[in-house]
mmCIF file of C-alpha atoms in Angstrom:
data_model
loop_
_atom_site.group_PDB
_atom_site.id
_atom_site.type_symbol
_atom_site.label_atom_id
_atom_site.label_comp_id
_atom_site.label_asym_id
_atom_site.label_seq_id
_atom_site.Cartn_x
_atom_site.Cartn_y
_atom_site.Cartn_z
ATOM 1 C CA MET A 1 0.017 -0.088 0.080
ATOM 2 C CA VAL A 2 2.736 2.415 0.959
ATOM 3 C CA ALA A 3 4.591 1.527 -2.359
ATOM 4 C CA VAL A 4 1.667 2.266 -4.533
ATOM 5 C CA SER A 5 0.918 5.449 -2.742
ATOM 6 C CA GLN A 6 4.537 6.507 -3.554
ATOM 7 C CA ASP A 7 3.987 5.601 -7.153
ATOM 8 C CA LEU A 8 1.020 7.800 -7.230
ATOM 9 C CA GLY A 9 3.018 10.666 -5.660
ATOM 10 C CA LEU A 10 0.654 10.651 -2.419
ATOM 11 C CA HIS A 11 3.859 11.373 -0.469
ATOM 12 C CA ARG A 12 4.887 14.583 -2.218
ATOM 13 C CA ASP A 13 3.406 18.076 -1.502
ATOM 14 C CA CYS A 14 1.117 18.925 -4.229
ATOM 15 C CA SER A 15 0.261 22.661 -3.332
ATOM 16 C CA ASN A 16 2.198 24.184 -6.110
ATOM 17 C CA TRP A 17 1.096 21.470 -8.778
ATOM 18 C CA ASN A 18 -0.903 22.562 -11.812
ATOM 19 C CA ILE A 19 -3.911 20.501 -10.928
ATOM 20 C CA PRO A 20 -7.454 21.279 -9.880
ATOM 21 C CA GLU A 21 -8.031 22.403 -6.182
ATOM 22 C CA TRP A 22 -10.386 19.459 -5.561
ATOM 23 C CA GLU A 23 -7.564 17.074 -6.617
ATOM 24 C CA LYS A 24 -5.094 18.661 -4.303
ATOM 25 C CA GLY A 25 -7.428 18.204 -1.312
ATOM 26 C CA LEU A 26 -8.088 14.714 -2.462
ATOM 27 C CA ARG A 27 -4.490 13.767 -2.615
ATOM 28 C CA LYS A 28 -3.779 15.377 0.721
ATOM 29 C CA ARG A 29 -6.486 13.375 2.371
ATOM 30 C CA LEU A 30 -5.586 10.204 0.786
ATOM 31 C CA SER A 31 -1.998 10.757 1.819
ATOM 32 C CA TRP A 32 -2.913 11.315 5.511
ATOM 33 C CA ALA A 33 -5.131 8.352 5.415
ATOM 34 C CA VAL A 34 -2.210 6.079 4.133
ATOM 35 C CA ILE A 35 -0.028 7.490 7.028
ATOM 36 C CA MET A 36 -2.901 6.606 9.461
ATOM 37 C CA GLN A 37 -3.210 3.098 8.101
ATOM 38 C CA ASP A 38 0.516 2.493 8.368
ATOM 39 C CA LYS A 39 1.078 3.915 12.000
ATOM 40 C CA TRP A 40 -1.833 2.093 13.393
ATOM 41 C CA ALA A 41 -1.027 -1.121 11.665
ATOM 42 C CA ALA A 42 2.382 -0.937 13.228
ATOM 43 C CA LEU A 43 0.744 -0.801 16.677
ATOM 44 C CA VAL A 44 -1.764 -3.456 15.869
ATOM 45 C CA HIS A 45 0.809 -5.864 14.553
ATOM 46 C CA GLY A 46 3.812 -4.924 16.680
ATOM 47 C CA ARG A 47 5.959 -4.203 13.495
ATOM 48 C CA PRO A 48 8.003 -1.184 12.466
ATOM 49 C CA SER A 49 6.231 1.486 10.575
ATOM 50 C CA HIS A 50 6.963 1.786 6.647
ATOM 51 C CA ILE A 51 6.728 5.542 6.506
ATOM 52 C CA TYR A 52 9.344 8.070 7.663
ATOM 53 C CA ARG A 53 8.006 11.386 8.190
ATOM 54 C CA SER A 54 11.245 13.064 6.373
ATOM 55 C CA ASP A 55 10.157 11.108 3.184
ATOM 56 C CA TRP A 56 6.635 12.250 3.383
ATOM 57 C CA SER A 57 6.402 16.014 2.565
ATOM 58 C CA VAL A 58 2.636 16.263 2.338
ATOM 59 C CA GLY A 59 1.375 19.439 4.266
ATOM 60 C CA PRO A 60 -1.165 19.664 7.054
ATOM 61 C CA LEU A 61 -4.860 19.342 6.192
ATOM 62 C CA SER A 62 -7.087 22.470 6.190
ATOM 63 C CA ASP A 63 -10.869 23.046 5.746
ATOM 64 C CA GLN A 64 -10.233 23.772 2.237
ATOM 65 C CA ASP A 65 -9.115 20.289 1.443
ATOM 66 C CA PHE A 66 -12.752 18.927 2.261
ATOM 67 C CA PRO A 67 -15.138 19.797 -0.422
ATOM 68 C CA GLU A 68 -18.322 18.794 1.523
ATOM 69 C CA THR A 69 -19.984 21.513 3.508
ATOM 70 C CA PHE A 70 -22.969 21.904 5.863
ATOM 71 C CA ALA A 71 -25.213 22.354 2.815
ATOM 72 C CA ASP A 72 -24.438 18.716 1.780
ATOM 73 C CA GLU A 73 -25.944 17.257 4.843
ATOM 74 C CA ASN A 74 -29.234 15.557 4.677
ATOM 75 C CA ASP A 75 -31.799 14.473 7.352
ATOM 76 C CA GLU A 76 -31.878 10.986 6.402
ATOM 77 C CA GLU A 77 -32.200 8.556 9.252
ATOM 78 C CA GLY A 78 -29.064 6.857 10.221
ATOM 79 C CA SER A 79 -26.814 9.396 8.339
ATOM 80 C CA THR A 80 -23.831 11.359 9.841
ATOM 81 C CA GLU A 81 -22.968 14.900 10.225
ATOM 82 C CA VAL A 82 -20.327 16.423 7.459
ATOM 83 C CA GLU A 83 -18.940 18.947 9.854
ATOM 84 C CA THR A 84 -18.243 16.307 12.527
ATOM 85 C CA GLY A 85 -16.820 13.820 10.179
ATOM 86 C CA ARG A 86 -14.380 16.422 8.907
ATOM 87 C CA ALA A 87 -13.225 17.161 12.518
ATOM 88 C CA ILE A 88 -12.999 13.435 13.350
ATOM 89 C CA PHE A 89 -10.580 12.870 10.350
ATOM 90 C CA MET A 90 -8.407 15.905 11.168
ATOM 91 C CA TYR A 91 -8.148 14.960 14.852
ATOM 92 C CA MET A 92 -7.363 11.523 13.859
ATOM 93 C CA VAL A 93 -4.551 12.666 11.927
ATOM 94 C CA SER A 94 -3.114 14.863 14.716
ATOM 95 C CA LEU A 95 -3.510 11.802 17.292
ATOM 96 C CA THR A 96 -1.660 9.586 14.602
ATOM 97 C CA GLN A 97 1.308 11.876 14.619
ATOM 98 C CA ILE A 98 1.457 11.658 18.365
ATOM 99 C CA LEU A 99 1.245 7.818 18.083
ATOM 100 C CA SER A 100 3.984 7.830 15.647
ATOM 101 C CA ASP A 101 6.216 9.442 18.172
ATOM 102 C CA ILE A 102 5.179 6.937 20.830
ATOM 103 C CA LEU A 103 6.075 4.077 18.661
ATOM 104 C CA THR A 104 9.512 5.682 17.843
ATOM 105 C CA SER A 105 10.393 6.731 21.370
ATOM 106 C CA CYS A 106 9.165 3.629 23.293
ATOM 107 C CA TYR A 107 8.757 0.867 20.773
ATOM 108 C CA SER A 108 11.399 1.094 18.182
ATOM 109 C CA GLY A 109 14.385 -1.338 18.272
ATOM 110 C CA ALA A 110 16.812 1.466 19.352
ATOM 111 C CA ALA A 111 14.474 2.548 22.316
ATOM 112 C CA GLU A 112 14.195 -1.028 23.603
ATOM 113 C CA ALA A 113 17.831 -1.554 23.239
ATOM 114 C CA ASP A 114 18.489 1.477 25.504
ATOM 115 C CA VAL A 115 16.136 -0.161 28.062
ATOM 116 C CA ILE A 116 17.808 -3.629 28.037
ATOM 117 C CA GLU A 117 21.288 -1.829 28.418
ATOM 118 C CA ASP A 118 20.582 -0.303 31.547
ATOM 119 C CA GLN A 119 17.616 -2.264 33.184
ATOM 120 C CA ALA A 120 18.327 -0.632 36.620
ATOM 121 C CA GLN A 121 17.492 2.859 35.144
ATOM 122 C CA ALA A 122 14.949 1.667 32.705
ATOM 123 C CA THR A 123 11.814 2.995 34.378
ATOM 124 C CA ALA A 124 13.463 6.505 34.852
ATOM 125 C CA LEU A 125 14.558 6.464 31.187
ATOM 126 C CA VAL A 126 11.167 5.554 29.977
ATOM 127 C CA LEU A 127 9.524 8.154 32.203
ATOM 128 C CA THR A 128 11.589 10.941 30.759
ATOM 129 C CA ARG A 129 10.737 9.854 27.232
ATOM 130 C CA ALA A 130 6.968 9.482 28.075
ATOM 131 C CA LYS A 131 6.647 12.975 29.803
ATOM 132 C CA PRO A 132 6.550 15.044 26.632
ATOM 133 C CA LEU A 133 4.283 12.630 25.036
ATOM 134 C CA GLN A 134 1.747 12.490 27.840
ATOM 135 C CA ILE A 135 1.596 16.370 27.754
ATOM 136 C CA ARG A 136 0.927 16.283 24.081
ATOM 137 C CA LEU A 137 -1.831 13.808 24.620
ATOM 138 C CA LYS A 138 -3.334 15.856 27.136
ATOM 139 C CA GLU A 139 -3.303 18.977 25.147
ATOM 140 C CA TRP A 140 -4.847 17.047 22.253
ATOM 141 C CA TYR A 141 -7.630 15.860 24.338
ATOM 142 C CA ALA A 142 -8.288 19.364 26.005
ATOM 143 C CA SER A 143 -8.587 20.787 22.528
ATOM 144 C CA PHE A 144 -11.686 18.913 21.578
ATOM 145 C CA PRO A 145 -14.453 20.925 20.110
ATOM 146 C CA GLN A 146 -17.858 20.345 21.313
ATOM 147 C CA CYS A 147 -19.072 18.393 18.231
ATOM 148 C CA LEU A 148 -16.591 15.680 19.318
ATOM 149 C CA SER A 149 -18.018 15.138 22.678
ATOM 150 C CA MET A 150 -19.268 11.764 23.385
ATOM 151 C CA GLU A 151 -22.512 13.215 24.671
ATOM 152 C CA ASN A 152 -22.992 15.228 21.487
ATOM 153 C CA VAL A 153 -25.326 12.754 19.650
ATOM 154 C CA LYS A 154 -28.290 14.121 17.746
ATOM 155 C CA ALA A 155 -31.672 12.385 17.222
ATOM 156 C CA ARG A 156 -31.733 9.874 14.369
ATOM 157 C CA LYS A 157 -28.097 10.506 13.667
ATOM 158 C CA LEU A 158 -25.247 8.247 13.949
ATOM 159 C CA SER A 159 -21.960 9.272 15.662
ATOM 160 C CA SER A 160 -18.502 8.047 14.831
ATOM 161 C CA THR A 161 -16.802 10.143 17.879
ATOM 162 C CA GLY A 162 -16.548 6.796 19.750
ATOM 163 C CA SER A 163 -13.944 5.393 17.275
ATOM 164 C CA LEU A 164 -11.754 8.742 17.977
ATOM 165 C CA HIS A 165 -12.318 8.364 21.705
ATOM 166 C CA LEU A 166 -11.285 4.727 21.657
ATOM 167 C CA ALA A 167 -8.210 5.532 19.564
ATOM 168 C CA TYR A 168 -7.020 8.206 22.051
ATOM 169 C CA TRP A 169 -7.197 5.636 24.910
ATOM 170 C CA ALA A 170 -5.247 3.160 22.836
ATOM 171 C CA ALA A 171 -2.540 5.670 22.213
ATOM 172 C CA GLU A 172 -2.624 6.767 26.117
ATOM 173 C CA LEU A 173 -2.526 3.080 27.377
ATOM 174 C CA SER A 174 0.185 2.105 24.752
ATOM 175 C CA LEU A 175 2.485 4.879 26.401
ATOM 176 C CA HIS A 176 1.695 3.559 29.918
ATOM 177 C CA ARG A 177 2.162 -0.083 28.791
ATOM 178 C CA CYS A 178 5.789 0.862 28.069
ATOM 179 C CA ILE A 179 6.353 2.168 31.605
ATOM 180 C CA ILE A 180 4.502 -0.694 33.301
ATOM 181 C CA ARG A 181 6.761 -3.246 31.593
ATOM 182 C CA THR A 182 9.876 -1.724 33.221
ATOM 183 C CA LEU A 183 8.499 -1.723 36.834
ATOM 184 C CA GLY A 184 9.832 -5.252 37.556
ATOM 185 C CA ASP A 185 13.512 -3.954 37.568
ATOM 186 C CA CYS A 186 12.680 -0.603 39.379
ATOM 187 C CA THR A 187 14.119 -0.571 42.898
ATOM 188 C CA ASP A 188 12.078 2.515 44.136
ATOM 189 C CA PRO A 189 8.877 1.480 45.652
ATOM 190 C CA ASN A 190 7.379 4.957 45.698
ATOM 191 C CA VAL A 191 7.975 5.132 41.782
ATOM 192 C CA VAL A 192 6.458 1.742 41.208
ATOM 193 C CA ARG A 193 3.394 2.719 43.465
ATOM 194 C CA ILE A 194 2.918 6.160 41.667
ATOM 195 C CA CYS A 195 3.184 4.462 38.127
ATOM 196 C CA GLN A 196 0.769 1.704 39.032
ATOM 197 C CA HIS A 197 -1.720 4.199 40.532
ATOM 198 C CA ALA A 198 -1.659 6.415 37.340
ATOM 199 C CA ALA A 199 -2.123 3.272 35.057
ATOM 200 C CA LEU A 200 -4.933 2.110 37.235
ATOM 201 C CA ILE A 201 -6.905 5.517 36.841
ATOM 202 C CA ARG A 202 -6.254 5.440 33.028
ATOM 203 C CA SER A 203 -7.375 1.840 32.722
ATOM 204 C CA ALA A 204 -10.464 2.547 34.667
ATOM 205 C CA SER A 205 -11.273 5.690 32.506
ATOM 206 C CA ALA A 206 -10.796 3.900 29.319
ATOM 207 C CA MET A 207 -13.139 1.146 30.398
ATOM 208 C CA ASP A 208 -15.676 3.737 31.406
ATOM 209 C CA VAL A 209 -15.509 5.495 28.120
ATOM 210 C CA VAL A 210 -16.376 2.015 26.453
ATOM 211 C CA LYS A 211 -19.201 1.422 28.830
ATOM 212 C CA ALA A 212 -20.536 4.985 28.003
ATOM 213 C CA LEU A 213 -20.997 4.084 24.239
ATOM 214 C CA ARG A 214 -24.511 4.589 22.832
ATOM 215 C CA PRO A 215 -26.161 2.674 20.089
ATOM 216 C CA GLU A 216 -25.590 5.649 17.945
ATOM 217 C CA HIS A 217 -21.925 4.879 18.546
ATOM 218 C CA TRP A 218 -21.986 1.155 18.249
ATOM 219 C CA SER A 219 -23.976 1.204 14.928
ATOM 220 C CA SER A 220 -21.583 3.850 13.354
ATOM 221 C CA PHE A 221 -18.261 3.886 11.513
ATOM 222 C CA TRP A 222 -15.253 2.220 13.344
ATOM 223 C CA TYR A 223 -11.731 2.604 12.293
ATOM 224 C CA PHE A 224 -9.853 -0.535 11.287
ATOM 225 C CA ALA A 225 -7.734 -0.612 14.338
ATOM 226 C CA SER A 226 -10.849 -0.526 16.648
ATOM 227 C CA GLU A 227 -11.027 -4.138 17.074
ATOM 228 C CA PHE A 228 -7.359 -4.181 18.410
ATOM 229 C CA ASN A 229 -8.011 -1.028 20.441
ATOM 230 C CA PHE A 230 -10.946 -2.551 22.381
ATOM 231 C CA GLY A 231 -8.690 -5.658 23.084
ATOM 232 C CA LEU A 232 -5.731 -3.452 24.038
ATOM 233 C CA ILE A 233 -7.929 -1.879 26.943
ATOM 234 C CA GLY A 234 -8.530 -5.200 28.278
ATOM 235 C CA LEU A 235 -4.970 -6.610 27.798
ATOM 236 C CA PHE A 236 -3.502 -3.440 29.421
ATOM 237 C CA ARG A 237 -5.415 -4.281 32.588
ATOM 238 C CA VAL A 238 -4.048 -7.767 32.434
ATOM 239 C CA LEU A 239 -0.595 -6.465 32.075
ATOM 240 C CA LEU A 240 -1.054 -3.965 34.950
ATOM 241 C CA ALA A 241 -2.394 -6.849 37.137
ATOM 242 C CA THR A 242 0.651 -8.914 36.782
ATOM 243 C CA SER A 243 2.769 -6.071 38.305
ATOM 244 C CA LEU A 244 0.456 -5.964 41.263
ATOM 245 C CA ALA A 245 1.688 -7.414 44.598
ATOM 246 C CA THR A 246 -1.084 -9.457 46.179
ATOM 247 C CA ALA A 247 -3.569 -11.960 44.973
ATOM 248 C CA ASP A 248 -6.379 -9.647 46.205
ATOM 249 C CA ASP A 249 -5.200 -6.849 43.833
ATOM 250 C CA ILE A 250 -5.439 -9.485 40.999
ATOM 251 C CA THR A 251 -8.837 -10.377 41.965
ATOM 252 C CA VAL A 252 -9.902 -6.753 41.677
ATOM 253 C CA SER A 253 -8.512 -6.562 38.171
ATOM 254 C CA MET A 254 -10.311 -9.863 37.185
ATOM 255 C CA ASP A 255 -13.632 -8.398 38.281
ATOM 256 C CA SER A 256 -12.976 -5.282 36.280
ATOM 257 C CA LEU A 257 -12.066 -7.383 33.231
ATOM 258 C CA ASP A 258 -15.187 -9.447 33.606
ATOM 259 C CA GLN A 259 -17.374 -6.291 33.643
ATOM 260 C CA TYR A 260 -15.616 -5.021 30.692
ATOM 261 C CA THR A 261 -15.822 -8.220 28.660
ATOM 262 C CA TRP A 262 -19.522 -8.266 29.320
ATOM 263 C CA THR A 263 -19.884 -4.906 27.999
ATOM 264 C CA LEU A 264 -18.274 -6.035 24.718
ATOM 265 C CA LYS A 265 -20.341 -9.152 24.575
ATOM 266 C CA MET A 266 -23.557 -7.248 24.951
ATOM 267 C CA SER A 267 -22.741 -5.093 21.998
ATOM 268 C CA GLN A 268 -21.620 -7.756 19.677
ATOM 269 C CA LYS A 269 -24.834 -7.724 17.788
ATOM 270 C CA ASN A 270 -24.122 -4.142 16.340
ATOM 271 C CA VAL A 271 -20.405 -4.585 16.058
ATOM 272 C CA ARG A 272 -19.427 -7.969 14.612
ATOM 273 C CA PHE A 273 -15.617 -7.685 14.995
ATOM 274 C CA LEU A 274 -15.943 -7.585 18.829
ATOM 275 C CA HIS A 275 -15.613 -11.223 19.049
ATOM 276 C CA LYS A 276 -11.930 -10.795 17.984
ATOM 277 C CA SER A 277 -11.443 -8.234 20.876
ATOM 278 C CA ILE A 278 -13.020 -10.478 23.188
ATOM 279 C CA ALA A 279 -10.959 -13.441 22.166
ATOM 280 C CA MET A 280 -7.828 -11.204 22.678
ATOM 281 C CA ILE A 281 -8.898 -10.349 26.301
ATOM 282 C CA ASP A 282 -9.920 -14.077 27.127
ATOM 283 C CA HIS A 283 -6.578 -15.394 26.283
ATOM 284 C CA GLY A 284 -4.989 -12.693 28.580
ATOM 285 C CA VAL A 285 -7.466 -13.312 31.387
ATOM 286 C CA ARG A 286 -6.672 -17.232 31.267
ATOM 287 C CA ASN A 287 -2.921 -16.431 31.805
ATOM 288 C CA LEU A 288 -3.927 -13.891 34.549
ATOM 289 C CA ARG A 289 -6.001 -16.595 36.328
ATOM 290 C CA LEU A 290 -3.092 -19.139 36.150
ATOM 291 C CA ARG A 291 -0.914 -16.538 37.697
ATOM 292 C CA PHE A 292 -3.542 -15.864 40.348
ATOM 293 C CA LEU A 293 -3.571 -19.576 41.104
ATOM 294 C CA ASN A 294 0.207 -19.848 41.433
ATOM 295 C CA LYS A 295 0.310 -16.738 43.652
ATOM 296 C CA LYS A 296 -2.369 -18.206 45.911
ATOM 297 C CA LEU A 297 -0.594 -21.438 46.033
ATOM 298 C CA ASP A 298 2.774 -19.847 46.745
ATOM 299 C CA GLU A 299 1.167 -17.713 49.511
ATOM 300 C CA ARG A 300 -0.314 -20.978 51.015
ATOM 301 C CA ASP A 301 2.925 -23.019 50.675
ATOM 302 C CA ALA A 302 4.803 -20.064 52.352
ATOM 303 C CA ARG A 303 2.402 -20.094 55.362
ATOM 304 C CA ARG A 304 2.663 -23.873 55.526
ATOM 305 C CA GLN A 305 6.548 -23.837 55.470
ATOM 306 C CA ALA A 306 6.587 -21.049 58.169
ATOM 307 C CA LEU A 307 4.183 -22.948 60.380
ATOM 308 C CA THR A 308 6.217 -26.245 59.870
ATOM 309 C CA LYS A 309 9.375 -24.534 60.977
ATOM 310 C CA ARG A 310 7.958 -22.957 63.866
ATOM 311 C CA SER A 311 6.494 -26.230 65.026
ATOM 312 C CA THR A 312 10.019 -27.727 64.892
ATOM 313 C CA TYR A 313 11.525 -24.828 66.680
ATOM 314 C CA ILE A 314 9.201 -24.919 69.582
ATOM 315 C CA SER A 315 9.229 -28.697 69.868
ATOM 316 C CA GLU A 316 12.990 -28.894 69.927
ATOM 317 C CA SER A 317 13.241 -25.998 72.399
ATOM 318 C CA PRO A 318 14.575 -27.020 75.805
ATOM 319 C CA SER A 319 12.004 -24.907 77.562
ATOM 320 C CA TYR A 320 9.044 -26.302 75.666
ATOM 321 C CA SER A 321 5.836 -26.930 77.564
ATOM 322 C CA THR A 322 2.227 -26.749 76.747
ATOM 323 C CA GLU A 323 1.918 -23.670 79.145
ATOM 324 C CA ASN A 324 4.434 -21.434 77.455
ATOM 325 C CA SER A 325 3.540 -22.485 73.844
ATOM 326 C CA HIS A 326 1.399 -19.478 73.195
ATOM 327 C CA GLU A 327 4.146 -17.142 74.348
ATOM 328 C CA ALA A 328 6.631 -18.883 72.181
ATOM 329 C CA LEU A 329 4.497 -18.647 69.031
ATOM 330 C CA ALA A 330 3.611 -15.069 69.716
ATOM 331 C CA SER A 331 7.380 -14.156 69.923
ATOM 332 C CA LEU A 332 7.761 -16.058 66.514
ATOM 333 C CA GLY A 333 4.984 -14.077 64.788
ATOM 334 C CA SER A 334 2.471 -16.863 64.567
ATOM 335 C CA LEU A 335 0.125 -16.315 61.518
ATOM 336 C CA ASP A 336 -3.016 -17.461 63.458
ATOM 337 C CA PRO A 337 -3.354 -16.893 67.280
ATOM 338 C CA ASN A 338 -5.809 -19.670 67.641
ATOM 339 C CA ILE A 339 -3.140 -22.351 66.917
ATOM 340 C CA THR A 340 -1.383 -23.864 69.704
ATOM 341 C CA ALA A 341 1.740 -25.721 69.965
ATOM 342 C CA ASN A 342 -0.123 -28.838 70.704
ATOM 343 C CA ASP A 343 -2.060 -28.523 67.333
ATOM 344 C CA ILE A 344 1.153 -28.219 65.470
ATOM 345 C CA ALA A 345 2.797 -31.127 67.148
ATOM 346 C CA GLN A 346 -0.215 -33.325 66.562
ATOM 347 C CA ASN A 347 -0.647 -32.348 62.941
ATOM 348 C CA PRO A 348 2.799 -31.362 61.550
ATOM 349 C CA GLU A 349 1.971 -31.923 57.949
ATOM 350 C CA GLY A 350 -1.826 -32.321 57.162
ATOM 351 C CA SER A 351 -3.756 -30.128 59.431
ATOM 352 C CA SER A 352 -6.288 -27.863 57.693
ATOM 353 C CA PHE A 353 -4.866 -24.643 59.287
ATOM 354 C CA PHE A 354 -1.906 -25.165 57.023
ATOM 355 C CA PHE A 355 -4.139 -24.380 54.074
ATOM 356 C CA ASP A 356 -6.107 -21.272 52.944
ATOM 357 C CA THR A 357 -9.552 -22.763 53.106
ATOM 358 C CA SER A 358 -11.500 -19.599 52.539
ATOM 359 C CA PRO A 359 -14.656 -20.144 50.368
ATOM 360 C CA MET A 360 -13.132 -17.668 47.714
ATOM 361 C CA SER A 361 -9.891 -19.720 47.230
ATOM 362 C CA GLU A 362 -11.727 -23.148 47.202
ATOM 363 C CA ASP A 363 -14.379 -22.068 44.733
ATOM 364 C CA TYR A 364 -11.877 -20.229 42.478
ATOM 365 C CA LEU A 365 -9.555 -23.289 42.422
ATOM 366 C CA GLY A 366 -12.551 -25.512 41.781
ATOM 367 C CA SER A 367 -13.909 -23.682 38.918
ATOM 368 C CA TYR A 368 -10.608 -23.161 37.312
ATOM 369 C CA SER A 369 -9.646 -26.782 37.612
ATOM 370 C CA GLN A 370 -12.692 -27.607 35.249
ATOM 371 C CA GLN A 371 -11.494 -25.103 32.839
ATOM 372 C CA VAL A 372 -8.224 -26.690 32.436
ATOM 373 C CA ASP A 373 -9.431 -30.305 32.569
ATOM 374 C CA GLY A 374 -8.548 -31.135 35.996
ATOM 375 C CA THR A 375 -5.022 -30.048 35.924
ATOM 376 C CA TYR A 376 -5.323 -28.403 39.393
ATOM 377 C CA THR A 377 -7.652 -30.914 40.968
ATOM 378 C CA SER A 378 -4.634 -32.211 43.240
ATOM 379 C CA TYR A 379 -4.326 -28.774 44.762
ATOM 380 C CA ILE A 380 -7.904 -28.702 46.188
#
């Protein structure tokens, strides 16, 4: 596609060419459409862009490049507004330029090589690169005209603003995804906590935008990258959950993902490609549930080992007696004040208090073992 566009000269500035004005506008619109296709395809497929801005001399779009006017609108049921469509296209172009810089600064081969080279400072490096991009995204969003608001839906008219808002959140989360990936090597807990908190807020906001979509949005035009962008919002929450510390944090994330996936499933009738988005998220959720199980089992085994060691220490102590067992356990930080030394001595391996027997963990393990054909039956 890019090669054909270059054969047609769409990568050249045609402002001074001896061609009709309508053709100049058409060529500029097509040129920017190709750039958008290339940049968003790079995000979708995780591949380098084929267009370098230095080789693409086409100028910025203006209102004169769009021949349609307000007079060309009609009141046909299910039609869209000309002015809004023009604004959506132009804002999508400017958002694509920011996305292009995100891909170059955070996901290019050179950028990832810098992160690998100094993993200890990877988070600081990525934050330095992300800050100006975050400011540009904020300014872009703040400049929205009223016609691009999600709430601006007219009677018997479709609205394509949902596709634009979805693209914005895809770009926003792509920037934060690069930050989250470096937190595993970050040694500053305050930085980790701040980055996770910011990512959680944006993840929740993106999901709220999808939940706020109306039938006029769902039935309208969706840009080709939308099926990936819907999935990206869910997968970002999966990635974020893997960086969280406890099983309870992961549980909260899984609840949010379940609600988000349900929203997409309820909208499948109007947007057929959503089944692909849901499949992307389901794959990530399965991996997250496996991680959740492993974390729960690790926590249970750690408690079991700790109690076994304490049992051995207390039993072998010269001053061991039933009377002072509670005091000895307290000094060692017993996990359960109701467990006595006699309990441990009589049940050194198999007592139920060695296990997390809460209804949540048992139900969860049981339900998951059915999904993976009994693989985890032995853990119950």
